[in-house]
Short mmCIF file of C-alpha atoms in Angstrom, two decimals:
data_model
loop_
_atom_site.label_atom_id
_atom_site.label_comp_id
_atom_site.label_asym_id
_atom_site.label_seq_id
_atom_site.Cartn_x
_atom_site.Cartn_y
_atom_site.Cartn_z
CA UNK L 24 -6.83 1.26 -6.99
CA UNK L 25 -6.95 3.40 -4.45
CA UNK L 26 -9.90 3.26 -1.58
CA UNK L 27 -11.77 5.77 -0.42
CA UNK L 28 -10.07 8.25 -2.47
CA UNK L 29 -6.52 7.54 -1.05
CA UNK L 30 -3.94 8.56 -3.10
CA UNK L 31 -1.70 4.85 -3.68
CA UNK L 32 0.77 4.27 -0.95
CA UNK L 33 4.01 4.33 -2.26
CA UNK L 34 5.96 1.14 -2.84
CA UNK L 35 7.33 0.84 1.08
CA UNK L 36 8.45 -2.57 0.50
CA UNK L 37 10.35 -2.77 -2.51
CA UNK L 38 11.35 0.66 -2.71
CA UNK L 39 13.70 1.86 -0.01
CA UNK L 40 14.31 5.32 -1.10
CA UNK L 41 10.42 6.06 -0.96
CA UNK L 42 9.92 4.17 2.40
CA UNK L 43 12.61 6.64 3.47
CA UNK L 44 10.70 9.80 2.28
CA UNK L 45 7.26 8.47 3.73
CA UNK L 46 9.05 8.41 6.90
CA UNK L 47 10.35 12.46 6.58
CA UNK L 48 6.25 12.88 5.50
CA UNK L 49 5.34 11.54 8.92
CA UNK L 50 7.91 13.28 10.75
CA UNK L 51 6.72 16.53 9.48
CA UNK L 52 2.93 15.70 10.63
CA UNK L 53 0.04 16.49 9.14
CA UNK L 54 -3.07 15.90 6.65
CA UNK L 55 -0.30 14.43 4.50
CA UNK L 56 1.02 12.32 6.73
CA UNK L 57 -2.14 10.79 8.22
CA UNK L 58 -3.22 10.01 4.55
CA UNK L 59 0.05 8.06 4.70
CA UNK L 60 -0.52 5.78 7.40
CA UNK L 61 -4.53 5.26 7.24
CA UNK L 62 -3.09 3.10 4.21
CA UNK L 63 -0.18 1.88 5.66
CA UNK L 64 -2.02 0.72 8.86
CA UNK L 65 -3.76 -2.64 7.46
CA UNK L 66 -0.72 -3.77 6.75
CA UNK L 67 1.03 -3.71 10.21
CA UNK L 68 1.15 -5.97 12.84
CA UNK L 69 3.09 -8.46 11.43
CA UNK L 70 6.51 -7.23 12.87
CA UNK L 71 8.07 -7.78 15.97
CA UNK L 72 8.64 -4.80 18.34
CA UNK L 73 11.72 -4.46 20.73
CA UNK L 74 12.46 -1.51 22.55
CA UNK L 75 15.52 -0.31 24.24
CA UNK L 76 15.98 2.16 26.64
CA UNK L 77 18.06 3.00 29.70
CA UNK L 78 20.37 5.71 30.61
CA UNK L 79 22.97 7.39 28.35
CA UNK L 80 25.73 5.49 28.21
CA UNK L 81 24.94 2.18 28.99
CA UNK L 82 25.40 0.54 26.03
CA UNK L 83 22.27 0.52 23.95
CA UNK L 84 23.65 1.27 20.18
CA UNK L 85 26.32 -1.07 21.14
CA UNK L 86 24.08 -3.66 22.01
CA UNK L 87 21.95 -3.01 19.09
CA UNK L 88 25.01 -3.36 16.69
CA UNK L 89 25.59 -6.65 17.77
CA UNK L 90 22.04 -8.02 18.10
CA UNK L 91 21.08 -6.97 14.90
CA UNK L 92 23.74 -9.17 12.99
CA UNK L 93 22.49 -11.90 14.77
CA UNK L 94 19.06 -11.75 14.09
CA UNK L 95 20.40 -11.38 10.50
CA UNK L 96 21.70 -14.58 10.62
CA UNK L 97 18.49 -16.02 11.72
CA UNK L 98 17.58 -14.89 8.33
CA UNK L 99 15.30 -12.17 10.04
CA UNK L 100 15.19 -8.28 8.10
CA UNK L 101 15.47 -5.56 10.54
CA UNK L 102 14.49 -2.31 11.01
CA UNK L 103 15.95 0.12 13.54
CA UNK L 104 14.83 3.63 14.73
CA UNK L 105 17.60 5.29 16.87
CA UNK L 106 16.18 8.54 18.76
CA UNK L 107 18.02 11.17 19.65
CA UNK L 108 17.25 14.38 21.74
CA UNK L 109 16.90 17.79 19.76
CA UNK L 110 17.80 21.00 21.32
CA UNK L 111 15.31 22.65 22.88
CA UNK L 112 17.56 26.06 22.09
CA UNK L 113 18.12 25.59 18.24
CA UNK L 114 16.13 22.63 17.04
CA UNK L 115 19.22 21.29 16.19
CA UNK L 116 20.34 17.21 16.69
CA UNK L 117 23.54 15.35 16.83
CA UNK L 118 22.29 11.74 15.91
CA UNK L 119 24.86 9.38 16.54
CA UNK L 120 23.88 6.53 16.83
CA UNK L 121 24.05 5.04 13.37
CA UNK L 122 28.10 4.96 13.68
CA UNK L 123 27.98 2.20 16.17
CA UNK L 124 25.97 0.10 13.71
CA UNK L 125 28.69 -0.19 11.23
CA UNK L 126 28.62 -3.89 10.94
CA UNK L 127 25.64 -3.45 9.52
CA UNK L 128 26.57 -0.62 7.47
CA UNK L 129 26.21 -2.61 4.26
CA UNK L 130 23.33 -4.68 4.77
CA UNK L 131 19.94 -4.19 2.79
CA UNK L 132 18.50 -6.37 5.19
CA UNK L 133 18.67 -3.70 8.08
CA UNK L 134 17.14 -0.30 7.35
CA UNK L 135 18.53 2.02 10.51
CA UNK L 136 16.72 5.52 10.95
CA UNK L 137 17.97 8.30 13.28
CA UNK L 138 14.96 10.12 14.27
CA UNK L 139 15.29 13.75 16.23
CA UNK L 140 12.81 14.23 19.20
CA UNK L 141 11.84 17.39 18.01
CA UNK L 142 10.25 19.00 21.35
CA UNK L 143 8.46 16.26 22.18
CA UNK L 144 7.80 16.45 25.73
CA UNK L 145 9.38 13.53 27.50
CA UNK L 146 11.84 12.78 25.14
CA UNK L 147 10.66 9.76 22.53
CA UNK L 148 9.54 11.69 19.58
CA UNK L 149 5.77 12.05 18.98
CA UNK L 150 6.03 10.63 15.47
CA UNK L 151 8.21 7.76 16.54
CA UNK L 152 5.09 4.76 16.95
CA UNK L 153 4.15 6.25 13.53
CA UNK L 154 7.28 5.96 11.90
CA UNK L 155 7.50 2.23 13.65
CA UNK L 156 4.00 1.94 11.63
CA UNK L 157 5.60 2.41 8.34
CA UNK L 158 8.36 -0.06 8.85
CA UNK L 159 5.84 -2.68 9.59
CA UNK L 160 3.90 -1.98 6.95
CA UNK L 161 7.15 -2.21 4.79
CA UNK L 162 7.48 -6.14 5.97
CA UNK L 163 10.52 -6.17 8.48
CA UNK L 164 10.58 -9.09 10.50
CA UNK L 165 12.24 -7.29 13.52
CA UNK L 166 12.03 -3.46 14.80
CA UNK L 167 14.20 -2.12 17.41
CA UNK L 168 13.94 1.24 18.97
CA UNK L 169 16.31 2.89 20.83
CA UNK L 170 15.98 5.85 23.46
CA UNK L 171 17.22 7.32 26.36
CA UNK L 172 14.96 6.69 28.98
CA UNK L 173 14.15 9.53 31.20
CA UNK L 174 10.59 10.26 33.12
CA UNK L 175 7.88 9.53 31.41
CA UNK L 176 9.99 8.39 27.94
CA UNK L 177 9.20 4.78 29.19
CA UNK L 178 5.57 5.05 29.81
CA UNK L 179 5.87 5.64 26.00
CA UNK L 180 8.22 2.87 25.13
CA UNK L 181 6.01 0.01 26.55
CA UNK L 182 3.45 1.45 24.81
CA UNK L 183 4.80 0.89 21.45
CA UNK L 184 6.94 -2.10 21.86
CA UNK L 185 6.03 -5.98 22.18
CA UNK L 186 9.23 -6.17 24.49
CA UNK L 187 10.95 -3.39 26.45
CA UNK L 188 14.45 -4.38 27.49
CA UNK L 189 15.75 -2.05 30.06
CA UNK L 190 20.02 -1.74 29.50
CA UNK L 191 22.10 -0.24 32.60
CA UNK L 192 25.44 -0.53 33.43
CA UNK L 193 27.34 -0.72 36.08
CA UNK L 194 28.06 2.92 35.86
CA UNK L 195 24.34 3.84 36.07
CA UNK L 196 24.47 3.52 39.62
CA UNK L 197 23.24 0.94 41.47
CA UNK L 198 19.76 -1.06 41.87
CA UNK L 199 18.57 1.86 43.81
CA UNK L 200 19.33 4.10 40.97
CA UNK L 201 17.03 1.90 38.74
CA UNK L 202 13.81 1.45 41.26
CA UNK L 203 13.58 5.03 41.29
CA UNK L 204 13.54 5.61 37.94
CA UNK L 205 10.58 3.30 37.51
CA UNK L 206 12.68 1.24 34.94
CA UNK L 207 12.12 -1.77 36.82
CA UNK L 208 8.39 -1.43 36.15
CA UNK L 209 8.14 -1.73 32.65
CA UNK L 210 10.83 -3.77 32.03
CA UNK L 211 10.33 -6.98 30.17
CA UNK L 212 14.19 -7.59 30.25
CA UNK L 213 16.40 -6.25 32.62
CA UNK L 214 20.09 -6.12 30.79
CA UNK L 215 23.18 -5.77 32.54
CA UNK L 216 25.37 -4.64 30.07
CA UNK L 217 29.29 -4.24 30.48
CA UNK L 218 29.39 -7.39 32.13
CA UNK L 219 33.38 -7.61 32.09
CA UNK L 220 33.06 -4.51 34.80
CA UNK L 221 33.90 -5.50 38.27
CA UNK L 222 30.37 -4.25 40.01
CA UNK L 223 28.26 -5.83 36.93
CA UNK L 224 27.71 -9.15 39.12
CA UNK L 225 27.17 -6.79 42.24
CA UNK L 226 24.09 -5.35 39.79
CA UNK L 227 22.40 -8.34 38.78
CA UNK L 228 22.21 -10.00 41.98
CA UNK L 229 20.85 -6.57 43.34
CA UNK L 230 18.38 -6.28 40.83
CA UNK L 231 17.10 -10.17 40.88
CA UNK L 232 16.33 -9.69 44.39
CA UNK L 233 14.14 -6.98 43.75
CA UNK L 234 12.48 -8.70 41.31
CA UNK L 235 12.18 -11.62 44.36
CA UNK L 236 10.40 -8.88 46.72
CA UNK L 237 8.58 -7.22 44.16
CA UNK L 238 5.68 -9.91 44.63
CA UNK L 239 3.80 -11.67 42.02
CA UNK L 240 4.10 -10.75 38.37
CA UNK L 241 2.74 -12.87 35.48
CA UNK L 242 5.96 -12.81 33.57
CA UNK L 243 9.19 -12.02 35.86
CA UNK L 244 11.59 -9.82 33.95
CA UNK L 245 14.81 -12.33 33.44
CA UNK L 246 17.90 -10.20 34.54
CA UNK L 247 20.98 -11.06 31.64
CA UNK L 248 24.22 -10.32 31.57
CA UNK L 249 25.52 -8.82 28.44
CA UNK L 250 29.11 -7.68 26.97
CA UNK L 251 27.46 -5.09 23.92
CA UNK L 252 30.45 -5.72 22.04
CA UNK L 253 30.89 -9.45 21.58
CA UNK L 254 28.65 -11.44 23.88
CA UNK L 255 24.49 -10.77 23.93
CA UNK L 256 23.35 -14.29 23.23
CA UNK L 257 21.55 -14.25 26.58
CA UNK L 258 19.67 -11.34 25.70
CA UNK L 259 18.93 -13.06 22.28
CA UNK L 260 17.65 -15.77 24.52
CA UNK L 261 15.50 -13.60 27.05
CA UNK L 262 14.10 -12.51 23.93
CA UNK L 263 13.24 -15.56 22.74
CA UNK L 264 11.50 -16.39 26.09
CA UNK L 265 9.21 -13.26 26.39
CA UNK L 266 8.31 -13.67 22.64
CA UNK L 267 7.17 -17.48 23.46
CA UNK L 268 5.05 -16.08 26.68
CA UNK L 269 3.49 -13.68 24.73
CA UNK L 270 2.47 -16.01 22.08
CA UNK L 271 0.76 -18.01 24.91
CA UNK L 272 -3.22 -16.99 25.18
CA UNK L 273 -4.16 -13.55 24.11
CA UNK L 274 -1.54 -11.76 25.69
CA UNK L 275 0.17 -10.35 23.13
CA UNK L 276 -3.13 -8.96 21.50
CA UNK L 277 -4.16 -7.92 24.78
CA UNK L 278 -0.60 -5.85 25.37
CA UNK L 279 -0.92 -4.18 21.50
CA UNK L 280 -4.18 -3.11 22.21
CA UNK L 281 -3.48 -1.57 25.39
CA UNK L 282 -0.47 0.18 23.94
CA UNK L 283 -2.68 1.50 21.45
CA UNK L 284 -5.06 2.81 23.75
CA UNK L 285 -2.21 4.80 25.48
CA UNK L 286 -0.86 6.02 22.16
CA UNK L 287 -4.51 7.10 21.11
CA UNK L 288 -4.89 8.88 24.35
CA UNK L 289 -1.62 10.83 24.18
CA UNK L 290 -2.45 11.98 20.87
CA UNK L 291 -5.69 12.98 22.01
CA UNK L 292 -4.09 14.71 24.82
CA UNK L 293 -1.48 16.64 23.00
CA UNK L 294 -3.61 17.99 19.95
CA UNK L 295 -5.81 19.47 22.59
CA UNK L 296 -2.95 20.79 24.39
CA UNK L 297 -1.17 22.55 21.15
CA UNK L 298 -5.42 23.68 20.28
CA UNK L 299 -5.61 25.28 23.51
CA UNK L 300 -2.33 26.85 24.06
CA UNK L 301 -3.14 28.54 20.64
CA UNK L 302 -6.25 29.95 21.96
CA UNK L 303 -5.47 31.02 25.08
CA UNK L 304 -1.94 32.39 24.01
CA UNK L 305 -2.42 36.11 24.94
CA UNK L 306 -4.56 35.29 28.51
CA UNK L 307 -1.80 32.90 29.57
CA UNK L 308 0.14 35.87 29.07
CA UNK L 309 -2.00 38.05 31.19
CA UNK L 310 -2.50 35.92 33.80
CA UNK L 311 1.50 35.21 34.13
CA UNK L 312 1.56 39.21 34.07
CA UNK L 313 -0.91 39.10 36.85
CA UNK L 314 0.79 36.29 39.13
CA UNK L 315 3.88 38.19 38.50
CA UNK L 316 2.79 41.29 39.98
CA UNK L 317 1.77 39.50 42.76
CA UNK L 318 -1.72 39.44 42.61
CA UNK L 319 -2.68 35.68 42.53
CA UNK L 320 -1.00 32.49 42.90
CA UNK L 321 0.42 30.47 39.87
CA UNK L 322 -2.42 27.79 40.97
CA UNK L 323 -4.92 29.70 40.91
CA UNK L 324 -4.52 31.14 37.75
CA UNK L 325 -4.37 27.73 35.74
CA UNK L 326 -7.32 27.15 37.44
CA UNK L 327 -9.19 30.02 36.23
CA UNK L 328 -7.59 29.59 32.93
CA UNK L 329 -8.84 26.05 32.91
CA UNK L 330 -12.45 27.08 33.85
CA UNK L 331 -12.06 29.67 30.98
CA UNK L 332 -11.16 27.26 28.32
CA UNK L 333 -13.14 24.33 29.49
CA UNK L 334 -15.91 24.63 26.70
CA UNK A 28 3.60 24.79 9.81
CA UNK A 29 7.16 25.94 9.02
CA UNK A 30 9.58 23.63 7.26
CA UNK A 31 11.33 20.90 8.92
CA UNK A 32 15.03 21.27 10.04
CA UNK A 33 17.35 20.56 7.47
CA UNK A 34 19.13 17.04 7.62
CA UNK A 35 22.29 16.56 6.78
CA UNK A 36 24.89 13.28 6.88
CA UNK A 37 28.55 13.82 8.33
CA UNK A 38 30.90 10.72 6.86
CA UNK A 39 34.75 10.37 6.77
CA UNK A 40 34.93 7.62 3.82
CA UNK A 41 38.42 5.82 3.29
CA UNK A 42 41.23 5.40 5.79
CA UNK A 43 42.25 8.59 7.05
CA UNK A 44 41.38 8.83 10.81
CA UNK A 45 41.50 12.30 11.26
CA UNK A 46 37.99 13.10 12.53
CA UNK A 47 38.34 16.66 14.16
CA UNK A 48 37.36 18.67 11.46
CA UNK A 49 34.61 16.26 11.02
CA UNK A 50 33.03 16.47 14.62
CA UNK A 51 33.41 20.41 14.43
CA UNK A 52 31.71 21.21 12.20
CA UNK A 53 28.87 18.08 12.94
CA UNK A 54 28.88 20.53 16.17
CA UNK A 55 28.51 23.63 14.52
CA UNK A 56 25.88 22.86 11.81
CA UNK A 57 23.53 21.30 15.04
CA UNK A 58 23.83 24.55 16.81
CA UNK A 59 22.50 26.14 13.22
CA UNK A 60 19.55 24.11 14.25
CA UNK A 61 20.44 21.14 11.71
CA UNK A 62 19.85 17.33 12.40
CA UNK A 63 22.91 16.26 11.60
CA UNK A 64 23.69 12.30 11.40
CA UNK A 65 27.12 11.51 11.88
CA UNK A 66 28.53 7.91 10.77
CA UNK A 67 31.79 8.32 11.93
CA UNK A 68 35.16 6.87 10.36
CA UNK A 69 36.49 4.61 7.59
CA UNK A 70 33.14 4.60 5.52
CA UNK A 71 33.03 3.01 1.88
CA UNK A 72 30.94 5.27 -0.42
CA UNK A 73 28.28 2.38 -0.83
CA UNK A 74 27.68 2.83 3.18
CA UNK A 75 27.59 6.52 3.12
CA UNK A 76 24.92 6.60 0.27
CA UNK A 77 23.00 3.57 1.69
CA UNK A 78 22.74 5.84 4.89
CA UNK A 79 21.70 9.35 3.03
CA UNK A 80 18.59 7.25 1.65
CA UNK A 81 17.96 5.69 4.65
CA UNK A 82 17.96 9.12 6.71
CA UNK A 83 16.26 10.96 3.74
CA UNK A 84 18.87 13.77 4.39
CA UNK A 85 19.44 17.01 2.28
CA UNK A 86 23.10 17.16 2.69
CA UNK A 87 26.24 15.00 2.63
CA UNK A 88 28.63 16.54 3.75
CA UNK A 89 32.38 14.31 3.29
CA UNK A 90 35.67 15.03 5.24
CA UNK A 91 38.87 14.32 3.56
CA UNK A 92 42.23 14.38 4.51
CA UNK A 93 43.45 11.40 2.98
CA UNK A 94 44.03 13.25 -0.65
CA UNK A 95 41.27 10.50 -2.02
CA UNK A 96 38.72 13.38 -2.67
CA UNK A 97 39.22 12.90 -6.59
CA UNK A 98 38.00 8.69 -6.05
CA UNK A 99 35.35 9.65 -3.58
CA UNK A 100 33.49 12.51 -4.23
CA UNK A 101 32.94 11.53 -8.25
CA UNK A 102 32.19 7.91 -6.83
CA UNK A 103 29.48 9.25 -3.96
CA UNK A 104 28.00 11.67 -6.26
CA UNK A 105 27.57 9.05 -9.08
CA UNK A 106 25.66 6.28 -6.57
CA UNK A 107 23.40 9.34 -5.33
CA UNK A 108 22.25 9.88 -8.51
CA UNK A 109 21.59 5.87 -9.78
CA UNK A 110 20.05 5.79 -5.90
CA UNK A 111 17.32 8.52 -7.05
CA UNK A 112 19.40 11.39 -4.73
CA UNK A 113 20.21 13.74 -7.37
CA UNK A 114 18.43 16.23 -5.47
CA UNK A 115 20.89 16.15 -2.42
CA UNK A 116 23.65 18.69 -2.25
CA UNK A 117 27.21 16.92 -2.03
CA UNK A 118 29.63 19.27 -0.43
CA UNK A 119 32.69 18.92 2.50
CA UNK A 120 35.99 19.73 2.99
CA UNK A 121 39.46 19.01 4.51
CA UNK A 122 42.73 19.34 2.77
CA UNK A 123 41.84 19.79 -1.13
CA UNK A 124 43.66 21.73 -3.71
CA UNK A 125 41.95 24.50 -5.54
CA UNK A 126 42.69 23.10 -9.22
CA UNK A 127 40.61 19.92 -7.81
CA UNK A 128 38.06 21.50 -6.20
CA UNK A 129 37.33 23.17 -9.77
CA UNK A 130 37.44 19.64 -11.50
CA UNK A 131 35.13 18.02 -8.45
CA UNK A 132 32.17 21.00 -9.01
CA UNK A 133 32.10 19.88 -12.64
CA UNK A 134 31.58 16.48 -11.81
CA UNK A 135 28.63 17.30 -9.42
CA UNK A 136 29.97 18.11 -6.05
CA UNK A 137 29.12 22.06 -4.48
CA UNK A 138 31.30 23.83 -2.50
CA UNK A 139 34.19 22.53 -0.91
CA UNK A 140 35.79 24.67 1.89
CA UNK A 141 38.69 24.23 3.77
CA UNK A 142 40.38 24.51 7.11
CA UNK A 143 39.52 27.47 8.95
CA UNK A 144 36.09 28.40 6.68
CA UNK A 145 33.77 29.71 9.48
CA UNK A 146 30.91 27.48 10.67
CA UNK A 147 28.68 30.32 9.66
CA UNK A 148 29.77 29.99 5.97
CA UNK A 149 29.37 26.53 6.07
CA UNK A 150 25.54 27.42 7.42
CA UNK A 151 24.67 29.96 5.22
CA UNK A 152 25.76 28.05 1.70
CA UNK A 153 23.72 24.60 3.05
CA UNK A 154 20.77 26.95 3.67
CA UNK A 155 20.84 28.51 0.70
CA UNK A 156 21.36 24.82 -1.38
CA UNK A 157 19.24 22.87 0.43
CA UNK A 158 16.34 25.77 -0.17
CA UNK A 159 16.48 25.82 -3.97
CA UNK A 160 17.06 21.73 -3.71
CA UNK A 161 14.03 20.78 -1.46
CA UNK A 162 11.44 21.13 -4.33
CA UNK A 163 13.11 18.47 -6.07
CA UNK A 164 12.96 16.29 -3.57
CA UNK A 165 9.62 16.65 -2.94
CA UNK A 166 8.57 15.99 -6.54
CA UNK A 167 10.75 12.88 -6.35
CA UNK A 168 8.66 12.15 -3.14
CA UNK A 169 5.37 12.21 -4.77
CA UNK A 170 3.93 8.98 -5.60
CA UNK A 171 3.70 7.67 -9.01
#
């Protein structure tokens, strides 16, 4: 019974193979992906979305490997999307997060998908928000997305998660590093992992002080200490607290609305950019040659091109 | 639009801990432009097939040095087929006698490779097989 001529949606809820193939189609993009997402869209909005970000090696995958069984113990089904970078040279990727999830490897209540960034600027694959929509439509209670956070990426994760957990470890440097990287602004929960290391307490108290100095925020992010392999209780409690806070008034709806707006803006910009790059290909080369020959500066060439392709 | 990258799962079933070969192969395939999902050591057949299903891979590569190849290859082939993954190439390598390789091919495994195989031969073989098998996968992906 398809509406508006849409082909019937594959059985995302009942058939894991169909879900996995749907994810691949969404990753590939194009008309087929959009048809699928249009059909899935009205089933989304039920899952709680948690984003984990932070520098490589902070222990995000290991935390998840312990957190997921905890959520399962509460009777929740969990979808995990683990993002790793693609090589800009070969397009290849080594996706290794799954191998830390051994405790959930045989659990049918957990669905893990490794996603390569496939050249998306900023590191978060272009398709990730849409992949989360599919898993949401498939009926998982909790969705966890894990990504290395550098530069623009964090903005992306803030747009698609209800709660952003920034994971740091004593090795990732002191609090000033975290402040520089802009990680503190997007954190709803700050997790100091590898808390058994000697410098962990210092890092945690430094972060507490930064938040205290940081002025009024509607939600003051808690700083929690975890040992990814065994003790993630404080993180679970902090997630619960943030969920309760979001549940008051229209906070969750408002946050999701803003996230969607940001997603829409990004997709729009990237489509326009793709289109322009295609159209401007030859002219770009010509301008680059003129810049190289010393005729004009890069800035002037860019401004000239922008004006030319404005229409 | 160009074809999406080949996705391959590299897994080590059973109890042997010799994962150097698997890592070398994983890295080589990545450098050849494939998306390699590495699941690490001590996987059961069921775990490997669950991963292959969720990751929608084109191929599964098993590394075995324990002598358990006559158990794992047929078992995983059987589970893949039962999960609707008949189109997925099952290949691999390790210490596997020629006679066993022939028998395993008869049981639905692809080519199996031994130590010293150049990565380029693996890459050629996987690319060729996946190109042949993808139409079957895409047909399986059609909604009923």
